[in-house]
XYZ file of C-alpha atoms in Angstrom:
713
model
C -65.271 -95.187 45.421
C -67.924 -92.664 46.955
C -68.372 -93.214 50.445
C -71.196 -92.247 52.492
C -68.620 -88.810 53.813
C -68.449 -87.635 50.226
C -72.221 -87.646 49.787
C -73.482 -85.857 52.892
C -70.625 -83.213 52.395
C -72.175 -82.785 48.264
C -75.359 -82.302 50.605
C -74.631 -80.113 52.493
C -72.675 -77.894 49.862
C -76.517 -78.498 47.743
C -78.073 -77.429 50.465
C -76.059 -74.249 51.119
C -76.426 -73.890 47.482
C -80.609 -73.931 46.889
C -81.358 -72.985 50.772
C -83.200 -76.115 51.300
C -83.123 -79.835 50.812
C -81.502 -81.074 47.362
C -84.770 -83.754 47.571
C -86.728 -80.923 46.238
C -84.622 -80.747 43.041
C -85.970 -84.760 42.184
C -87.828 -85.143 39.033
C -91.105 -87.365 39.121
C -91.128 -89.387 35.534
C -94.059 -90.558 33.481
C -93.095 -93.338 34.513
C -92.701 -93.107 37.893
C -89.615 -93.123 38.269
C -88.212 -90.551 41.079
C -84.922 -88.974 39.037
C -82.356 -87.611 41.444
C -80.083 -84.213 41.204
C -76.674 -86.733 42.017
C -76.104 -90.283 41.026
C -73.582 -92.231 42.584
C -71.865 -95.254 41.868
C -73.583 -96.360 45.520
C -76.572 -96.426 42.713
C -74.735 -99.134 40.538
C -73.407 -101.323 42.912
C -75.774 -104.389 43.566
C -77.057 -103.636 39.286
C -77.432 -107.130 37.729
C -76.426 -106.341 34.044
C -73.505 -104.056 35.059
C -70.211 -106.241 33.851
C -72.488 -107.302 30.505
C -70.597 -106.895 26.702
C -71.653 -106.211 23.861
C -72.602 -109.107 20.808
C -73.281 -111.399 24.669
C -76.076 -112.136 26.002
C -78.341 -110.676 27.403
C -76.720 -108.176 25.195
C -78.188 -105.044 26.790
C -74.799 -103.354 25.011
C -75.393 -104.027 22.339
C -76.572 -107.058 20.215
C -73.533 -107.146 18.302
C -70.243 -107.433 19.466
C -68.256 -104.264 17.688
C -71.772 -102.065 16.541
C -71.135 -99.263 15.341
C -67.463 -99.725 14.706
C -68.200 -102.157 12.523
C -70.346 -100.723 11.136
C -73.235 -97.624 11.519
C -76.196 -97.696 12.091
C -78.434 -98.059 8.765
C -80.018 -94.798 7.235
C -83.454 -95.990 6.950
C -85.866 -93.246 6.122
C -89.227 -93.993 6.082
C -91.253 -92.652 2.699
C -93.968 -93.154 0.749
C -96.716 -90.159 -1.202
C -99.151 -89.888 -3.915
C -98.417 -92.325 -6.673
C -96.206 -95.693 -6.973
C -93.965 -92.927 -9.437
C -94.026 -90.142 -7.268
C -92.354 -92.601 -4.424
C -90.116 -94.570 -6.384
C -88.545 -90.887 -7.860
C -88.729 -90.330 -4.081
C -86.476 -93.119 -3.315
C -84.255 -92.670 -6.001
C -82.872 -89.856 -4.587
C -82.557 -90.461 -1.152
C -80.451 -93.497 -2.027
C -78.449 -91.436 -3.959
C -78.294 -88.593 -0.979
C -77.168 -91.119 1.501
C -79.888 -93.079 2.293
C -78.815 -97.035 2.661
C -82.193 -98.917 3.405
C -86.109 -98.592 2.221
C -88.492 -98.170 3.667
C -92.053 -97.289 2.511
C -95.398 -95.951 4.313
C -98.569 -97.066 2.031
C -101.675 -94.603 1.959
C -104.756 -95.270 4.778
C -106.361 -96.616 2.000
C -103.822 -99.554 1.285
C -103.473 -100.367 5.165
C -107.146 -100.583 5.535
C -107.254 -103.151 2.080
C -109.528 -101.491 -0.310
C -108.833 -100.719 -3.695
C -108.044 -97.345 -5.222
C -111.895 -97.149 -6.372
C -113.919 -97.905 -3.375
C -116.763 -95.536 -2.339
C -115.053 -95.432 1.410
C -111.423 -93.839 0.450
C -112.355 -91.058 -2.171
C -110.132 -88.795 0.225
C -107.375 -90.879 1.664
C -105.424 -92.475 -1.724
C -102.306 -91.197 -1.717
C -102.874 -88.777 1.260
C -100.606 -90.487 3.724
C -98.674 -92.849 1.930
C -97.970 -93.918 -1.475
C -101.085 -96.071 -3.211
C -100.894 -99.055 -4.542
C -103.619 -101.827 -6.012
C -101.867 -104.666 -7.515
C -98.668 -106.137 -9.054
C -98.350 -103.087 -11.222
C -98.090 -100.664 -8.375
C -95.263 -102.492 -6.435
C -93.476 -102.771 -9.621
C -93.524 -99.486 -10.332
C -92.311 -98.426 -6.910
C -89.594 -100.118 -6.892
C -88.138 -99.465 -10.921
C -84.294 -99.613 -11.016
C -83.965 -100.140 -7.362
C -82.444 -103.620 -7.311
C -84.104 -105.617 -4.700
C -81.680 -108.190 -4.179
C -79.185 -105.535 -3.324
C -81.658 -103.071 -1.380
C -83.456 -104.048 2.420
C -87.197 -102.726 2.066
C -89.305 -102.320 4.818
C -92.843 -101.907 4.649
C -95.030 -100.624 7.560
C -98.118 -102.823 7.085
C -100.931 -104.327 9.664
C -104.189 -104.593 8.050
C -103.417 -105.650 4.480
C -100.171 -107.251 5.363
C -100.529 -110.578 3.533
C -101.268 -108.708 0.123
C -98.839 -106.542 0.163
C -95.499 -108.563 0.664
C -97.641 -110.769 -1.331
C -97.477 -108.292 -3.982
C -94.308 -107.438 -2.586
C -92.722 -111.217 -3.395
C -94.246 -110.655 -6.539
C -92.426 -107.916 -8.264
C -89.147 -109.233 -6.706
C -89.480 -112.502 -9.174
C -90.566 -110.129 -11.934
C -87.998 -108.021 -11.401
C -85.325 -111.496 -11.475
C -85.175 -111.598 -7.614
C -86.068 -114.744 -6.089
C -88.040 -114.340 -2.259
C -84.503 -116.660 -1.320
C -83.262 -113.135 -2.034
C -85.430 -110.587 -0.815
C -84.024 -109.684 2.212
C -85.908 -106.615 4.496
C -88.714 -106.104 7.137
C -92.832 -106.351 6.936
C -94.091 -105.241 10.608
C -96.492 -107.240 10.759
C -96.878 -106.670 14.305
C -101.416 -106.671 14.444
C -101.614 -106.299 17.888
C -100.053 -102.698 18.295
C -103.187 -101.918 15.808
C -105.969 -102.981 18.207
C -104.506 -100.749 21.384
C -103.431 -97.551 19.349
C -102.552 -97.360 15.132
C -105.690 -99.306 14.723
C -105.608 -99.404 10.867
C -106.745 -103.307 11.080
C -108.856 -104.797 8.761
C -110.163 -108.631 10.887
C -110.853 -109.240 14.373
C -107.748 -110.198 16.574
C -108.285 -114.584 16.166
C -107.483 -114.740 12.718
C -104.911 -111.685 12.494
C -102.648 -113.677 15.221
C -103.168 -116.746 12.250
C -101.853 -114.334 9.523
C -99.379 -113.778 11.631
C -98.359 -116.946 12.477
C -98.736 -118.177 8.851
C -95.792 -115.221 7.172
C -94.360 -116.848 10.312
C -94.004 -119.712 8.465
C -93.704 -118.646 5.190
C -90.377 -116.426 5.419
C -89.099 -118.619 8.169
C -89.280 -121.167 5.350
C -89.111 -118.857 1.845
C -87.061 -116.082 2.480
C -84.111 -116.724 5.305
C -82.780 -113.509 4.616
C -86.724 -111.400 5.684
C -87.848 -110.293 8.829
C -90.695 -111.449 9.531
C -92.425 -108.719 12.105
C -91.364 -105.622 13.449
C -92.690 -105.532 16.847
C -93.544 -102.132 16.821
C -93.864 -99.279 20.828
C -93.160 -96.248 18.185
C -97.166 -95.762 17.526
C -97.610 -96.856 21.422
C -95.533 -93.685 22.498
C -97.549 -91.477 19.823
C -100.539 -92.568 21.248
C -99.537 -91.535 24.590
C -97.687 -94.862 26.385
C -95.156 -93.765 29.079
C -91.755 -95.157 28.209
C -92.441 -98.586 30.406
C -95.633 -98.985 28.846
C -94.360 -98.887 25.654
C -91.276 -100.665 26.371
C -93.955 -103.648 28.063
C -96.634 -103.841 25.838
C -94.192 -104.052 23.445
C -91.907 -107.177 24.497
C -95.614 -108.751 25.676
C -96.114 -108.521 21.941
C -93.060 -109.822 21.268
C -94.391 -113.067 23.294
C -97.382 -114.231 22.078
C -96.124 -113.897 18.704
C -93.600 -116.167 19.592
C -96.165 -118.319 21.046
C -98.324 -118.260 18.188
C -95.304 -118.868 15.675
C -94.590 -122.376 18.218
C -98.195 -123.698 17.771
C -97.500 -123.492 14.471
C -95.077 -126.469 15.336
C -92.324 -123.813 14.325
C -89.175 -124.513 15.851
C -88.137 -121.367 17.687
C -84.930 -120.662 16.172
C -85.978 -121.123 12.691
C -88.175 -117.919 13.257
C -86.621 -115.802 16.751
C -83.645 -114.087 15.006
C -85.682 -113.137 12.216
C -87.362 -111.366 14.678
C -86.901 -107.339 14.779
C -88.280 -104.748 16.589
C -89.081 -100.395 16.600
C -89.263 -98.248 19.231
C -90.165 -94.316 19.231
C -87.513 -91.984 20.588
C -88.814 -89.112 22.324
C -87.147 -85.944 23.386
C -86.480 -87.664 27.254
C -82.693 -88.372 26.212
C -81.367 -90.423 28.920
C -84.147 -92.083 29.669
C -85.035 -93.794 25.754
C -81.342 -94.709 25.522
C -82.405 -96.145 29.182
C -85.155 -98.022 27.272
C -83.449 -99.257 24.335
C -80.817 -101.465 26.474
C -83.330 -102.412 28.846
C -85.729 -103.374 26.144
C -82.427 -106.000 25.031
C -82.096 -107.326 29.042
C -85.562 -107.931 29.053
C -86.388 -109.603 26.381
C -83.431 -111.922 26.640
C -84.978 -113.173 29.296
C -88.181 -113.613 27.941
C -87.110 -115.765 25.056
C -85.071 -117.968 28.313
C -88.355 -119.523 28.215
C -88.871 -120.613 24.909
C -85.278 -122.582 25.074
C -83.381 -121.305 22.425
C -80.188 -123.244 21.238
C -79.047 -119.898 19.119
C -77.970 -116.960 20.607
C -79.238 -114.758 17.697
C -82.755 -116.455 18.957
C -82.487 -113.816 22.573
C -80.732 -111.260 21.029
C -83.471 -107.846 20.369
C -82.473 -105.716 16.806
C -84.067 -102.544 16.629
C -84.923 -99.937 14.030
C -86.188 -96.674 16.357
C -87.488 -93.652 14.414
C -87.413 -89.796 16.370
C -91.117 -88.640 17.717
C -93.549 -87.065 16.050
C -95.526 -86.179 18.672
C -92.656 -83.887 19.842
C -92.892 -82.344 16.721
C -94.613 -78.474 16.741
C -96.282 -76.283 14.236
C -95.786 -73.716 16.029
C -91.690 -72.473 15.346
C -91.437 -74.998 13.428
C -87.366 -75.241 12.937
C -87.507 -76.445 16.587
C -87.887 -79.306 14.875
C -85.097 -79.763 13.394
C -82.962 -79.722 16.816
C -85.565 -82.170 18.753
C -85.561 -84.685 15.762
C -80.956 -83.942 16.425
C -81.322 -84.553 20.069
C -83.799 -87.775 19.654
C -81.317 -89.617 16.570
C -78.077 -88.919 19.427
C -80.154 -90.540 21.718
C -81.136 -93.792 19.610
C -77.602 -94.131 18.295
C -76.722 -93.947 22.238
C -79.108 -96.552 22.643
C -77.800 -98.815 20.427
C -80.239 -98.833 17.669
C -79.743 -100.940 14.614
C -81.660 -98.430 11.861
C -83.444 -95.411 12.010
C -85.743 -92.991 10.439
C -85.385 -88.910 11.382
C -88.739 -87.330 11.089
C -88.257 -84.055 9.075
C -89.681 -80.831 10.652
C -92.353 -79.895 8.575
C -93.976 -82.781 9.315
C -96.625 -81.517 12.242
C -98.044 -78.762 9.177
C -98.038 -81.410 6.385
C -96.773 -84.333 4.104
C -93.135 -83.346 4.371
C -90.825 -81.609 1.822
C -88.372 -83.463 -0.273
C -85.676 -79.908 1.322
C -87.392 -80.816 4.718
C -86.107 -84.606 3.834
C -83.029 -83.991 2.900
C -81.847 -82.294 6.846
C -83.750 -85.443 8.794
C -81.780 -87.497 6.381
C -78.279 -85.624 6.830
C -78.663 -84.938 10.448
C -78.078 -88.731 10.680
C -74.707 -88.460 8.751
C -73.728 -85.888 10.216
C -74.280 -87.698 12.972
C -72.826 -90.529 11.472
C -69.654 -88.823 9.902
C -69.063 -85.616 12.166
C -69.756 -86.548 15.472
C -67.467 -89.901 16.542
C -70.551 -91.175 18.170
C -69.313 -94.874 16.333
C -65.871 -94.744 17.232
C -66.432 -96.900 20.549
C -69.457 -99.230 21.722
C -71.893 -98.456 23.553
C -70.291 -94.976 25.440
C -72.701 -94.346 28.052
C -71.802 -97.812 29.863
C -71.096 -97.390 33.090
C -73.452 -94.165 33.449
C -74.409 -93.955 37.259
C -77.425 -92.427 36.223
C -77.950 -93.948 32.396
C -76.839 -98.361 34.660
C -80.039 -96.725 37.094
C -83.015 -95.790 34.748
C -81.857 -99.617 32.437
C -82.868 -100.685 36.016
C -85.096 -99.268 36.918
C -87.078 -99.126 33.751
C -86.415 -103.171 33.418
C -88.118 -103.781 36.581
C -90.870 -101.846 35.893
C -91.226 -103.069 32.438
C -91.109 -106.614 33.715
C -94.161 -105.895 36.935
C -96.882 -104.793 33.761
C -95.421 -107.756 31.403
C -96.478 -109.995 34.853
C -99.546 -108.372 34.965
C -100.145 -108.855 31.050
C -99.444 -112.774 31.733
C -101.710 -112.735 34.600
C -104.795 -112.119 32.594
C -103.386 -114.183 29.571
C -101.037 -113.104 27.533
C -101.363 -109.936 25.155
C -104.707 -110.570 23.278
C -106.038 -111.158 26.632
C -105.000 -108.415 27.791
C -106.249 -106.423 24.564
C -109.576 -107.964 24.556
C -110.347 -106.481 28.177
C -108.710 -103.259 27.081
C -106.021 -102.562 29.627
C -103.680 -101.139 27.906
C -105.480 -98.828 25.478
C -106.860 -97.601 29.051
C -103.761 -96.916 30.737
C -102.137 -95.795 28.381
C -105.415 -93.071 27.305
C -104.703 -92.518 30.289
C -101.641 -90.892 30.640
C -101.646 -89.592 27.252
C -104.339 -86.766 28.616
C -102.366 -86.938 31.864
C -99.550 -85.831 29.713
C -101.803 -83.085 27.649
C -103.231 -81.365 30.947
C -99.151 -81.461 32.070
C -98.345 -79.698 28.978
C -101.717 -77.110 29.166
C -100.419 -75.996 32.855
C -96.888 -75.128 31.694
C -95.460 -77.926 33.938
C -93.945 -79.928 30.584
C -92.470 -76.677 28.543
C -92.311 -77.295 24.740
C -90.828 -73.900 23.235
C -92.493 -72.395 21.128
C -95.920 -73.723 22.285
C -96.028 -73.020 25.790
C -93.108 -70.966 26.720
C -91.158 -68.696 24.614
C -93.769 -68.485 21.596
C -93.033 -65.963 18.881
C -95.667 -62.938 18.576
C -95.766 -63.949 14.434
C -95.059 -67.162 12.609
C -93.486 -67.754 9.599
C -95.242 -69.411 6.855
C -93.147 -72.478 5.550
C -93.502 -74.246 2.093
C -95.476 -77.217 2.202
C -96.040 -79.739 0.465
C -99.411 -80.903 -0.840
C -101.199 -84.032 -3.064
C -103.923 -83.824 -4.948
C -106.309 -86.473 -4.041
C -108.033 -86.124 -6.901
C -106.080 -86.611 -9.589
C -104.198 -89.447 -7.499
C -107.229 -91.197 -7.436
C -108.387 -91.147 -10.578
C -104.442 -92.720 -11.630
C -104.793 -95.187 -10.014
C -108.632 -96.620 -11.270
C -107.270 -96.352 -15.141
C -104.433 -98.450 -13.264
C -106.607 -100.787 -11.721
C -109.407 -100.737 -14.958
C -106.873 -101.787 -17.479
C -104.850 -104.532 -14.816
C -108.500 -105.758 -14.555
C -108.976 -105.446 -18.509
C -105.617 -107.351 -19.225
C -105.637 -110.699 -16.774
C -106.927 -113.756 -17.299
C -109.826 -114.225 -15.271
C -110.090 -118.232 -15.717
C -106.928 -118.042 -13.189
C -107.524 -114.723 -11.115
C -111.141 -116.614 -9.633
C -109.251 -120.400 -9.694
C -106.602 -118.776 -7.159
C -109.039 -116.190 -5.634
C -110.906 -119.349 -4.923
C -108.354 -121.003 -3.496
C -107.688 -118.274 -1.312
C -110.893 -118.261 0.138
C -110.596 -122.254 1.180
C -107.865 -121.543 2.703
C -109.636 -118.650 5.054
C -112.664 -120.590 4.986
C -110.740 -124.236 6.786
C -107.458 -123.519 8.334
C -106.040 -125.508 5.151
C -102.803 -124.421 4.358
C -101.052 -121.012 4.404
C -102.690 -118.155 3.812
C -99.521 -115.812 2.223
C -98.699 -119.087 -0.012
C -102.282 -119.094 -1.466
C -101.899 -114.831 -1.522
C -98.811 -114.829 -3.573
C -100.415 -117.431 -6.269
C -103.448 -114.407 -6.224
C -101.184 -111.449 -6.760
C -99.396 -113.312 -9.568
C -102.816 -113.887 -11.079
C -103.152 -109.328 -11.052
C -105.526 -110.187 -7.760
C -105.968 -106.921 -6.465
C -105.261 -105.482 -2.362
C -108.475 -105.648 -1.973
C -109.075 -108.392 -3.610
C -107.418 -110.614 -1.623
C -108.002 -109.155 1.054
C -111.885 -109.421 0.934
C -111.488 -112.826 -0.108
C -110.360 -113.040 3.837
C -113.034 -110.556 4.736
C -115.404 -113.290 4.251
C -114.420 -115.926 5.954
C -113.128 -113.377 8.834
C -115.588 -110.771 8.986
C -114.338 -106.823 9.996
C -113.339 -105.998 13.711
C -115.204 -102.812 14.921
C -114.172 -101.461 18.351
C -116.441 -99.209 20.321
C -115.438 -95.716 21.388
C -114.948 -95.203 25.403
C -114.811 -91.766 26.789
C -111.500 -91.777 29.928
C -112.660 -89.232 32.352
C -112.362 -88.055 35.247
C -108.312 -87.744 34.435
C -107.904 -83.728 32.845
C -110.180 -82.894 35.030
C -108.158 -83.580 38.368
C -104.933 -82.916 36.569
C -105.939 -79.105 35.888
C -107.923 -78.824 39.352
C -105.714 -76.032 39.960
C -105.541 -74.331 36.747
C -107.986 -70.948 37.179
C -108.089 -71.322 33.222
C -109.833 -74.398 33.479
C -111.475 -73.088 36.517
C -112.888 -70.432 34.579
C -114.338 -72.681 31.695
C -115.941 -74.631 33.877
C -117.985 -72.424 35.642
C -118.939 -70.298 32.059
C -119.645 -73.504 31.070
C -121.871 -74.054 33.974
C -123.668 -70.793 34.329
C -124.451 -71.400 30.858
C -125.911 -75.213 31.227
C -128.495 -73.306 34.380
C -129.661 -70.531 31.072
C -130.494 -73.041 28.290
C -131.355 -75.735 30.765
C -129.142 -78.502 28.584
C -125.508 -78.980 27.692
C -123.328 -78.143 25.215
C -122.991 -81.777 23.452
C -119.946 -82.885 20.575
C -119.780 -85.212 18.123
C -116.144 -86.484 18.040
C -115.607 -87.696 14.719
C -112.741 -89.577 12.669
C -112.993 -89.676 8.873
C -111.544 -91.361 6.771
C -109.540 -94.659 7.290
C -106.625 -92.304 9.627
C -106.815 -94.141 13.420
C -104.545 -92.387 14.902
C -107.554 -90.841 17.706
C -104.985 -89.531 19.988
C -106.298 -85.942 19.413
C -109.975 -87.700 19.133
C -109.938 -89.707 22.640
C -107.505 -86.592 24.545
C -110.417 -83.394 23.096
C -113.038 -86.642 24.225
C -111.300 -86.948 27.673
C -110.742 -83.240 28.505
C -114.365 -81.849 27.087
C -115.940 -84.084 28.897
C -114.797 -83.090 31.981
C -114.758 -79.560 31.077
C -118.406 -80.532 31.260
C -119.866 -81.150 27.342
C -121.924 -83.451 27.187
C -119.256 -85.713 24.365
C -119.957 -88.828 21.835
C -117.419 -90.452 20.909
C -117.772 -91.060 16.698
C -116.428 -94.662 15.680
C -113.099 -94.407 13.603
C -113.540 -94.593 9.412
C -116.943 -93.275 9.048
C -117.770 -91.300 6.083
C -119.320 -88.001 6.135
C -122.768 -88.836 5.414
C -122.315 -91.384 7.542
C -121.346 -88.610 10.510
C -123.456 -86.591 9.344
C -126.323 -88.840 10.100
C -125.180 -89.882 13.657
C -124.249 -86.324 14.214
C -128.134 -85.431 13.386
C -129.461 -89.073 14.960
C -127.662 -87.427 18.512
C -128.927 -83.969 18.309
C -125.563 -82.597 18.659
C -125.017 -78.789 18.824
C -121.003 -78.427 17.369
C -119.465 -82.023 15.056
C -115.512 -81.929 15.895
C -113.752 -83.787 13.728
C -109.695 -84.441 13.991
C -107.308 -85.124 11.051
C -104.620 -86.256 11.102
C -104.184 -87.672 7.563
C -104.522 -84.364 5.261
C -107.771 -85.746 3.727
C -109.244 -82.290 5.504
C -110.316 -80.455 1.861
C -111.419 -84.216 0.849
C -113.871 -84.509 3.614
C -115.169 -81.862 5.826
C -116.339 -79.950 2.704
C -118.549 -82.808 1.813
C -119.347 -82.870 5.684
C -120.015 -79.802 5.389
C -122.389 -80.628 2.374
C -124.364 -83.751 4.110
C -125.212 -81.603 6.597
C -127.096 -79.262 5.401
C -128.907 -81.809 2.631
C -129.991 -83.949 6.021
C -131.670 -80.669 7.430
C -128.043 -80.322 10.069
C -127.115 -77.092 8.507
C -127.429 -75.374 12.279
C -124.604 -77.862 13.680
C -120.885 -76.147 13.970
C -118.332 -78.378 12.550
C -115.065 -78.113 13.567
C -111.520 -79.500 13.434
C -108.039 -79.904 14.828
C -104.929 -81.360 13.418
C -102.423 -81.296 11.234
C -103.651 -78.944 9.279
C -101.252 -76.423 7.380
C -102.339 -72.866 8.204
C -102.410 -72.047 4.158
C -105.699 -74.530 4.362
C -106.927 -72.794 6.746
C -109.757 -70.009 4.587
C -110.405 -72.628 2.309
C -111.888 -74.516 5.440
C -113.866 -71.687 5.906
C -114.841 -70.645 3.459
C -116.168 -74.712 3.171
C -117.870 -74.357 6.385
C -115.764 -74.884 9.183
C -116.183 -72.426 11.883
C -113.193 -73.451 14.212
C -109.576 -74.390 12.757
C -107.196 -75.847 15.909
C -103.503 -76.395 14.800
C -101.218 -78.973 17.025
C -100.187 -77.388 20.223
C -103.590 -76.024 20.888
C -103.899 -75.637 24.842
C -106.911 -77.960 25.497
C -108.805 -75.122 27.598
C -108.238 -72.482 25.100
C -109.820 -75.036 22.693
C -112.995 -75.220 25.022
C -113.352 -72.123 25.514
C -113.740 -71.037 21.415
C -116.273 -73.820 21.459
C -118.168 -72.620 24.059
C -118.031 -69.528 22.070
C -119.852 -70.640 18.971
C -122.127 -72.997 20.875
C -122.843 -70.490 23.191
C -123.967 -67.525 20.114
C -125.897 -71.085 18.390
C -127.730 -71.760 21.057
C -128.742 -68.266 22.357
C -130.198 -68.073 18.482
C -132.040 -70.926 18.943
């Protein structure tokens, strides 16, 4: 045992080496945890969770007794792009190369419940996932993939009813009953209202949809996980690990309550709930986070008095961080992903997706996807990490982190309970505001160089080598989808189709019956994703979020930065000279709901002194142009993360010119390959800011453009 005398001896040695107190090495994390340079047995002396064993409540050391020593985690790579045919070919190659389960990425048109021929989705079809319009697409997607044997995960929340209905019917027509289908549907709408934004309906009917899916799958699909409660998108939006942990588990508690209110017994469904966490670069804390998640979920489930141990057992899928990937020196991303994958394994994940190194630039190529998949195969087969259950157990540092994360997350969960649960908390705006503030603080730390990102704000290359990227011909994909839609509509029985849609509308309107059950019948009659979504829209309406700009976060965090002070002073001088503040509209075009970058830019630019208009999500180019002209802005800054830039940005420039706004400067930022820069410049875009751009540098470039425009007025 380490005694006080031994610790005192260490402190003397450390002080001699540092010529200062070892306390100067204490690291304050974004979670508010003070990480000391040394942990000893004394730090774990009173931790209640110590002594637990894997497979036994509270499951801190893992949900299964033997964990990877008995069976390694499932390699479940998230993929989908272009058409169902292209994605199917990609899936079959991946399965032959060692992948063990499928995880389907849908395009944004599908996420938002639009068919590919809808005028609002011209730039979104097939770009950030696979386009699915009907059962015919779903059948092609899983052609020659035996659904009776293959576990399929589907990341879908907004249009969850038609997508799951189409999957069930595709299985039937492959000869697989719904009772034999295995996999997971994400079905986590609360986090959409917080961060991801691929919602369709308001919160109340959205919660009804979730309860109906849990009810239907509990009765009809015993091998299928009815919900994957996701913290991944929270961390990607900027949440600290404590926020990710607390809000994810609070969401889970809300879903359990909704299912019980539907009349279900907790043991009939709780064992099929699953979770989904991001794994970032704080290596040991990410591993501790998964351990704390299991500990807290077991505590939460005590409220519902389950009889089965599986009902209190947190099982999770993990994905390495997308935000940690950089456009600059992108091969560094291979190393980052490998460390994150190891952290997830040491934390005890049940399945894992590893990101490809080029995803900060474009959709992954087959080459980069193979490296990402092999990262997991090497981890499983060459490192020995699967030989021992919970190798980090007993670590003074990791056990202390597990306890501190659990304690801080529980306090935040209790705050949510005080507000009346997660739905009420979301309505109050608390989670969204806290996450946006955390994202803005982190960006300020990166811009100041306090948080080092190799190749981005330190150790940068003098010249970046070009890498091959994947490009999807959006127009060709959309044209093909429209042709298949027209054929599907022409061949279906119009009487049966209308009857099934009318039954779905009745179920939505009256609350009588199960929405998924009614949608399965509609899908069987070849109702499309858009038609099923619209049938529910008639009763539920659309959810519209009002954008808000978080202020006084970036500025105070950057107050000591001379570069920041210089741009603030320069902007004030321009305002004094011209008599007006440069006005910028921060816009999101298309169906991409990822708004972290847009929110951070809006917040930082506001603190710097620009007049900022935060545009609503999901605008078409003509709507953004109309808003820009109405507000009299000088600049439109478009945030693009979903590969629709070559369609949407030229349309915006053309709409501005056609509406008398040709003088308005258009700039853009986000996931845009460098090879597309010249195309965008040729089509009227004045500046492009890739991932990792310092916000102060971006503000300086935008001010240069604004000064030129204002002085020519």
